[in-house]
Short mmCIF file of C-alpha atoms and ligand atoms in Angstrom, two decimals:
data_model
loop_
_atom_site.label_atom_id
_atom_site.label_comp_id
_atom_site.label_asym_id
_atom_site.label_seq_id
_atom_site.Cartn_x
_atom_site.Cartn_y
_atom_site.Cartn_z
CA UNK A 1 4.09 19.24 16.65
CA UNK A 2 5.04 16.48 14.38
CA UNK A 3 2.42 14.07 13.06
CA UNK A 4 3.30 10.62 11.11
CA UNK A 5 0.81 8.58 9.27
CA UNK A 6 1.18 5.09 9.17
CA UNK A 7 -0.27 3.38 5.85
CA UNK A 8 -0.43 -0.26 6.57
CA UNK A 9 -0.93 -3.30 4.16
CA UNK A 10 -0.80 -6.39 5.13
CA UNK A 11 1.17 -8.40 2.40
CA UNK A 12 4.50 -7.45 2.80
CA UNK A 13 4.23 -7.77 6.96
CA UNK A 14 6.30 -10.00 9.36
CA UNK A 15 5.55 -13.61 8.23
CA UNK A 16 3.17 -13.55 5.59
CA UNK A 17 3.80 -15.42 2.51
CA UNK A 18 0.67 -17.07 1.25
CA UNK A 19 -2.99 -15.88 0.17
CA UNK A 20 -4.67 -17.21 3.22
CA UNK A 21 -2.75 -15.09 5.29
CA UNK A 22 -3.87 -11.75 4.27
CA UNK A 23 -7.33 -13.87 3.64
CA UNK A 24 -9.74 -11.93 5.92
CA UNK A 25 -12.10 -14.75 8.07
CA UNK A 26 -9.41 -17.31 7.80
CA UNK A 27 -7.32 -18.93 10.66
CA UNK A 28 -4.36 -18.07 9.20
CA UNK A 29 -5.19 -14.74 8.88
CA UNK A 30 -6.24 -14.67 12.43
CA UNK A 31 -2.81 -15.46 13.29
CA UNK A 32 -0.66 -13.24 11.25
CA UNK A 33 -3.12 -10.33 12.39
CA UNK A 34 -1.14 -10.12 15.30
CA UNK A 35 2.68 -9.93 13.56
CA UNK A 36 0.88 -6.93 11.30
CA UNK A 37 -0.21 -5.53 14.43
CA UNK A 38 3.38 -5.92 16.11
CA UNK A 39 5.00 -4.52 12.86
CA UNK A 40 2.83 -1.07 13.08
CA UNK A 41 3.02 -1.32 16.96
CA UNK A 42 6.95 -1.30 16.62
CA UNK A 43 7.00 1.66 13.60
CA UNK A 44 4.49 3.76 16.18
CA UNK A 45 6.61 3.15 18.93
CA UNK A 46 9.98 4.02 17.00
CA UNK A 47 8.17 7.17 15.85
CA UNK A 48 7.47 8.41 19.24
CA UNK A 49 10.77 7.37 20.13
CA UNK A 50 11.83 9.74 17.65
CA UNK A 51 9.92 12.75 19.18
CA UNK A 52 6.81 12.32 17.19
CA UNK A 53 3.90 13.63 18.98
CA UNK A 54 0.68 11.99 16.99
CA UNK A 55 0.51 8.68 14.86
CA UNK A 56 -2.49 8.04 13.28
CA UNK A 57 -2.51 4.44 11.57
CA UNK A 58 -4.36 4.34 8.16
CA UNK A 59 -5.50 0.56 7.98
CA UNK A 60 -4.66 -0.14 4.33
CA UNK A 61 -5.68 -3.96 3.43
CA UNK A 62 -8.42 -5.50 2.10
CA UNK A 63 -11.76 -4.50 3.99
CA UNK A 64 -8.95 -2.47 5.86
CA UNK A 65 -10.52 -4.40 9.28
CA UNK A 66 -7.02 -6.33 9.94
CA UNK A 67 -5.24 -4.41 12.67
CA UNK A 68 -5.89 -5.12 16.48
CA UNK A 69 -6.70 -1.96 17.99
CA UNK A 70 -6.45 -3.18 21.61
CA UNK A 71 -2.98 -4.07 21.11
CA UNK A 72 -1.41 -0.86 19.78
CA UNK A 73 0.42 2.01 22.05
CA UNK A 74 -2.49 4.08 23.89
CA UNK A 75 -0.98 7.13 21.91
CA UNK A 76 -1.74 5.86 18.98
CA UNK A 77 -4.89 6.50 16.85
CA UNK A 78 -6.33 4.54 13.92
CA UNK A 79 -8.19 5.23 11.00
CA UNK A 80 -9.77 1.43 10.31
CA UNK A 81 -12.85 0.74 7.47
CA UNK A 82 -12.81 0.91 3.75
CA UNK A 83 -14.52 3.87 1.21
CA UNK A 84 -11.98 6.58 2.02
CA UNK A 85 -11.27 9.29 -0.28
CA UNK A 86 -7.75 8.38 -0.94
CA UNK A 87 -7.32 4.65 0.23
CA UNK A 88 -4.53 3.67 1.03
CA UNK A 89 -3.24 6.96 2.03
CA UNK A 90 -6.58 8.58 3.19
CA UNK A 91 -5.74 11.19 6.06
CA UNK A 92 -2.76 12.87 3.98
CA UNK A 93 -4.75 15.33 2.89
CA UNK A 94 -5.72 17.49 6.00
CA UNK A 95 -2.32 19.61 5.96
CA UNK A 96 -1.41 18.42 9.29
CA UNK A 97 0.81 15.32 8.38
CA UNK A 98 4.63 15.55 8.53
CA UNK A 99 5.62 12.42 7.27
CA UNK A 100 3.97 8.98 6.09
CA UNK A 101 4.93 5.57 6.63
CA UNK A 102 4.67 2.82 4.40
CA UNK A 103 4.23 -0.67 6.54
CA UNK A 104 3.97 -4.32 4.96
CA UNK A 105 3.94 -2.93 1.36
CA UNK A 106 4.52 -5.29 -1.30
CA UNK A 107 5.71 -5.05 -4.78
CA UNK A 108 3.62 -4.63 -7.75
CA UNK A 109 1.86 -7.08 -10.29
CA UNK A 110 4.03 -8.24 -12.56
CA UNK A 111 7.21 -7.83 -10.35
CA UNK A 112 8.87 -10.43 -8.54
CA UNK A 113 8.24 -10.20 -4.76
CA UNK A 114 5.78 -12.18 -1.73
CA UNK A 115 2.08 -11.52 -2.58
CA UNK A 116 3.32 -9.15 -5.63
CA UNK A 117 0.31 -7.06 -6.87
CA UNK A 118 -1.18 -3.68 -7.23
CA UNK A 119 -4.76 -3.55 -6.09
CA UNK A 120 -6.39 -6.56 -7.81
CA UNK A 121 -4.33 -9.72 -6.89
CA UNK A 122 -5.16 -11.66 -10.58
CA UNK A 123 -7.00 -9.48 -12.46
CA UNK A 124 -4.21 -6.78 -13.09
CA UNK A 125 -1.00 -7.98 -14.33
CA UNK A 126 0.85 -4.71 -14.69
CA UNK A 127 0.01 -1.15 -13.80
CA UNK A 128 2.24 2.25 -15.18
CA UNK A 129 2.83 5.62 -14.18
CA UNK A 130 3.86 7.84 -17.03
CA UNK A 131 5.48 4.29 -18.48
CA UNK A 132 7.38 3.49 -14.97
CA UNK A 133 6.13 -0.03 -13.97
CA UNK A 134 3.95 1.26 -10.54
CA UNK A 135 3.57 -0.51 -7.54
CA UNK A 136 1.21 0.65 -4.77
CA UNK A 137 4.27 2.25 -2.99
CA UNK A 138 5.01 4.01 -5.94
CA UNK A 139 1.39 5.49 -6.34
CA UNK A 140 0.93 6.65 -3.06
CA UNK A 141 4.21 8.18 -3.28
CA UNK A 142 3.32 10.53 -5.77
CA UNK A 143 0.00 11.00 -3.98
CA UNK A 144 1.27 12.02 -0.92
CA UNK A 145 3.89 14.09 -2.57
CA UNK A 146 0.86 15.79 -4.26
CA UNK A 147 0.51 16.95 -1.01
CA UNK A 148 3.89 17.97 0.43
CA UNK A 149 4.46 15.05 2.80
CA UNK A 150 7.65 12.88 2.23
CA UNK A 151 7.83 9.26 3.16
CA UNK A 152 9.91 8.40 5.79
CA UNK A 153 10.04 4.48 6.35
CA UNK A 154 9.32 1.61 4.34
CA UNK A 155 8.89 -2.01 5.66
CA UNK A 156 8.01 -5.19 3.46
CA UNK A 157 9.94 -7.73 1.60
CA UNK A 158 13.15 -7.29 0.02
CA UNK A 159 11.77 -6.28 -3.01
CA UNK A 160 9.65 -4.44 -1.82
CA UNK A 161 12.37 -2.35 0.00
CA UNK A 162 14.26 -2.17 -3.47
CA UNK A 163 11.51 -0.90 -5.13
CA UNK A 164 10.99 1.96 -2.61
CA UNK A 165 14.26 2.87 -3.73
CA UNK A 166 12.82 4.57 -6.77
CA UNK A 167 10.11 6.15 -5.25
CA UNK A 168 11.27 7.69 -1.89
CA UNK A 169 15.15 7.27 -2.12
CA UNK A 170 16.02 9.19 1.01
CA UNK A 171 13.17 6.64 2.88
CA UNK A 172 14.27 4.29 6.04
CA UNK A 173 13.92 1.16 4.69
CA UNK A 174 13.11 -2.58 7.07
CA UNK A 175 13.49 -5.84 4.76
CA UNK A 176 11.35 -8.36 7.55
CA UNK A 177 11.62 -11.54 4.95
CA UNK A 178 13.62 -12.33 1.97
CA UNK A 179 11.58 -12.90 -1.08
CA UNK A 180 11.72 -16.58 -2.70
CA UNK A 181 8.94 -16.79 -5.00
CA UNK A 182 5.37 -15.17 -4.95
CA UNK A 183 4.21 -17.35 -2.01
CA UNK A 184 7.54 -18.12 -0.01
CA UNK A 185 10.36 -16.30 2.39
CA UNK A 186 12.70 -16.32 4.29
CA UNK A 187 11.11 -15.28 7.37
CA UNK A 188 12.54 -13.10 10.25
CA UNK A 189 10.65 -13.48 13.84
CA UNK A 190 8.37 -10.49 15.25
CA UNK A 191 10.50 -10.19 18.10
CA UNK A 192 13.49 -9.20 15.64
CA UNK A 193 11.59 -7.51 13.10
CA UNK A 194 10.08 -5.12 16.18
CA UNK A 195 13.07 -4.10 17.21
CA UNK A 196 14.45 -3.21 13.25
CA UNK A 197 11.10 -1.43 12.83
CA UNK A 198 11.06 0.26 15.96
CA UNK A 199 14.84 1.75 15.33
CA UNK A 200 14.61 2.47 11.94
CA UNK A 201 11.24 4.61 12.63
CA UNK A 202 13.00 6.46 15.53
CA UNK A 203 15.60 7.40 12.86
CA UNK A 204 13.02 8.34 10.27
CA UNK A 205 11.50 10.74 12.36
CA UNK A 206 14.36 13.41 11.20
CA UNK A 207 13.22 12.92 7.80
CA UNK A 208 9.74 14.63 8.58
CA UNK A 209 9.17 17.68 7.67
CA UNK A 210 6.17 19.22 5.16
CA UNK A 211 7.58 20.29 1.48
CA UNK A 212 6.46 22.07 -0.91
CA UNK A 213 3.37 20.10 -3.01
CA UNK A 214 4.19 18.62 -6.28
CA UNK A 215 2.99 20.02 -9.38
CA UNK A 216 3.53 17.18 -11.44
CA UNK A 217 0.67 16.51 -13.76
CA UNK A 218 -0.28 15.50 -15.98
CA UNK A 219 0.00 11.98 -15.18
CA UNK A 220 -0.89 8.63 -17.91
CA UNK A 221 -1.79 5.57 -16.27
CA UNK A 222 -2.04 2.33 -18.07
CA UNK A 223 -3.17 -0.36 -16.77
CA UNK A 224 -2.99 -4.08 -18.23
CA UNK A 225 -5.43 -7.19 -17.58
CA UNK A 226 -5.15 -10.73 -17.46
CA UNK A 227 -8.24 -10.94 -19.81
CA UNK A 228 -9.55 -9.12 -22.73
CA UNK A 229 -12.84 -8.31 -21.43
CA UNK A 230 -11.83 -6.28 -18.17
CA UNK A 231 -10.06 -3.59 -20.61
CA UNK A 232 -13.51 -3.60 -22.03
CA UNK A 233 -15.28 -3.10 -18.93
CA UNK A 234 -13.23 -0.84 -17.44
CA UNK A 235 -13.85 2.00 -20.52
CA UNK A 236 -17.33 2.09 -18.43
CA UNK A 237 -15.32 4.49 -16.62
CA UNK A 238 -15.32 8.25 -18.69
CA UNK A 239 -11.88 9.21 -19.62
CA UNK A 240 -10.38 5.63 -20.12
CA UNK A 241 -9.78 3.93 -23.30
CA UNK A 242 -8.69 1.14 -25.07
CA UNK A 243 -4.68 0.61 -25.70
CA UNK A 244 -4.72 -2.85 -26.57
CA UNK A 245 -6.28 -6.09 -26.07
CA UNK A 246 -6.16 -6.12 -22.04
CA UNK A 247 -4.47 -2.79 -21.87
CA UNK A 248 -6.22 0.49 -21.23
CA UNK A 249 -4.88 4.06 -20.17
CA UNK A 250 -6.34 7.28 -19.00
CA UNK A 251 -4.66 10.54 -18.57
CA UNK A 252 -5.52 12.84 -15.02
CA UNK A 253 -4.77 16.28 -14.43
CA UNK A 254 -3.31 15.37 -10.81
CA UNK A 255 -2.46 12.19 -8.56
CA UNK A 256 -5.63 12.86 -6.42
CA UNK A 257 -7.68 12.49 -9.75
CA UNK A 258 -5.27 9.84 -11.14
CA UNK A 259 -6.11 7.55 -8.24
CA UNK A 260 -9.28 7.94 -7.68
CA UNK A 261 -10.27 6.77 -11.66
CA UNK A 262 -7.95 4.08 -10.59
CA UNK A 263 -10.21 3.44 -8.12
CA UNK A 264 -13.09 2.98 -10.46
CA UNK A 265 -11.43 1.25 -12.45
CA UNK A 266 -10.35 -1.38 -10.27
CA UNK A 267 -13.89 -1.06 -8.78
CA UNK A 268 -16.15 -1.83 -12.63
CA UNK A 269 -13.38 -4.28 -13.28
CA UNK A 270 -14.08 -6.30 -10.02
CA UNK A 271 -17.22 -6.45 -10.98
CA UNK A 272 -16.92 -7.50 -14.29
CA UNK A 273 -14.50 -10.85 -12.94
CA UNK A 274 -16.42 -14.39 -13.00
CA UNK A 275 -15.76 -16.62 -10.48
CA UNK A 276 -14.64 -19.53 -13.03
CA UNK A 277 -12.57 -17.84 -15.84
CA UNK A 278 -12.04 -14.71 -14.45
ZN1 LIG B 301 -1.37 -3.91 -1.17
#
């Protein structure tokens, strides 16, 4: 019985470029909904091409609402709604997954890359893992590791790809546009991206295969703002402290703990951003 898990973001998917298109509500978004649904479509498909026998889809973006249910393989399940223990990754945890897929990932803030950020588009401009620049890939990586499950495909920009490089080497990896600047790419069609998708995941599938967990802690996290008083607000959260003027760090025993005060952080510091001067 082989099980895949399918995180999907939306930012690094077939044809996105621009903030509107990952903006839930807006017409744009409405239409690149449906090239993020045909990249997961195609990485489910190429999965049970591969011999998988269960893909559950972890919807990974925003209000993680994005995906269209009614047009993915009728083998297919889909976790969809936000508040889940471990976010982007949520459904690792059960001891039942064999290998996790990272689709439309992006690269991190402060990188070069389409729609580069990790979590907070503006509001963080950098985020490290034991001093490694992190992006989101490179978080959930260690997550999942935490729990024995390898990842077996990326898809996303260029950069993206590159950067997956350093956190699951061995990973099948699907460039679907070429990065040009933050908001602009050279764009491959969903018809072709499908079909790279679909065969890479059928590949990946050989890949799969439950490790032993990582004991890797513990872990620092920094994590640096684009104004001085989110570092302040985000010491509201027990455990993290002041590094600098719109730098703070905290220090977890594992990756589950490490992202989930990343999660409040990200959470008080949200709340702490004004509309007009952030
Ligand atoms: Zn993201």
């Amino acid at each position: 019985m082989v099980k895949i898990l399918i995180s999907a973001d939306m930012e690094g998917a077939t044809g996105v470029t621009w903030p509107a298109d990952v903006l839930p509500g807006t017409p744009q978004w409405e239409r690149c909904r449906s090239m993020f649904t045909s990249d997961v479509q195609a990485a489910a498909l190429g999965f049970f091409d591969g011999g998988a026998d269960q893909v559950l889809v972890n919807e990974a973006h925003w209000t993680m609402r994005n995906l269209l249910l009614e047009q993915l393989d009728e083998r297919v399940e889909m976790l969809t709604g936000r508040h889940k223990a471990l976010s982007m990754v949520e459904g690792v945890q059960h001891g039942d997954v064999d290998g996790i897929a990272f689709v439309g990932y992006h690269a991190g803030a402060g990188m070069e890359g389409v729609l580069a950020h990790t979590y907070l588009a503006n509001s963080i401009t950098g985020v490290w893992l034991d001093d490694v620049r992190a992006s989101e890939g490179l978080l959930n990586a260690h997550v999942v590791a935490e729990y024995g499950v390898p990842v077996v495909l990326v898809t996303g920009d260029d950069v993206a790809c590159e950067d997956a490089l350093g956190y699951a080497p061995e990973a099948l990896k699907v460039a679907v546009k070429d990065h040009v600047s933050r908001y602009a790419a050279v764009c491959r069609t969903p018809a072709r991206t499908a079909a790279d998708i679909r065969a890479a995941a059928k590949q990946a599938v050989a890949l799969a295969g439950r490790r032993d967990p990582v004991v890797g802690g513990p872990y620092t996290v920094a994590v640096e703002f684009d104004a001085e008083h989110l570092s302040s607000a985000a010491t509201v959260v027990p455990g993290v402290d002041r590094i600098g003027e719109r730098k703070v760090a905290y220090t977890s025993p594992t990756m589950y703990e490490t992202i989930r005060t990343f999660k409040a952080v990200t959470t008080v510091v949200s709340a702490a951003v004004e509309e007009q001067y952030g």
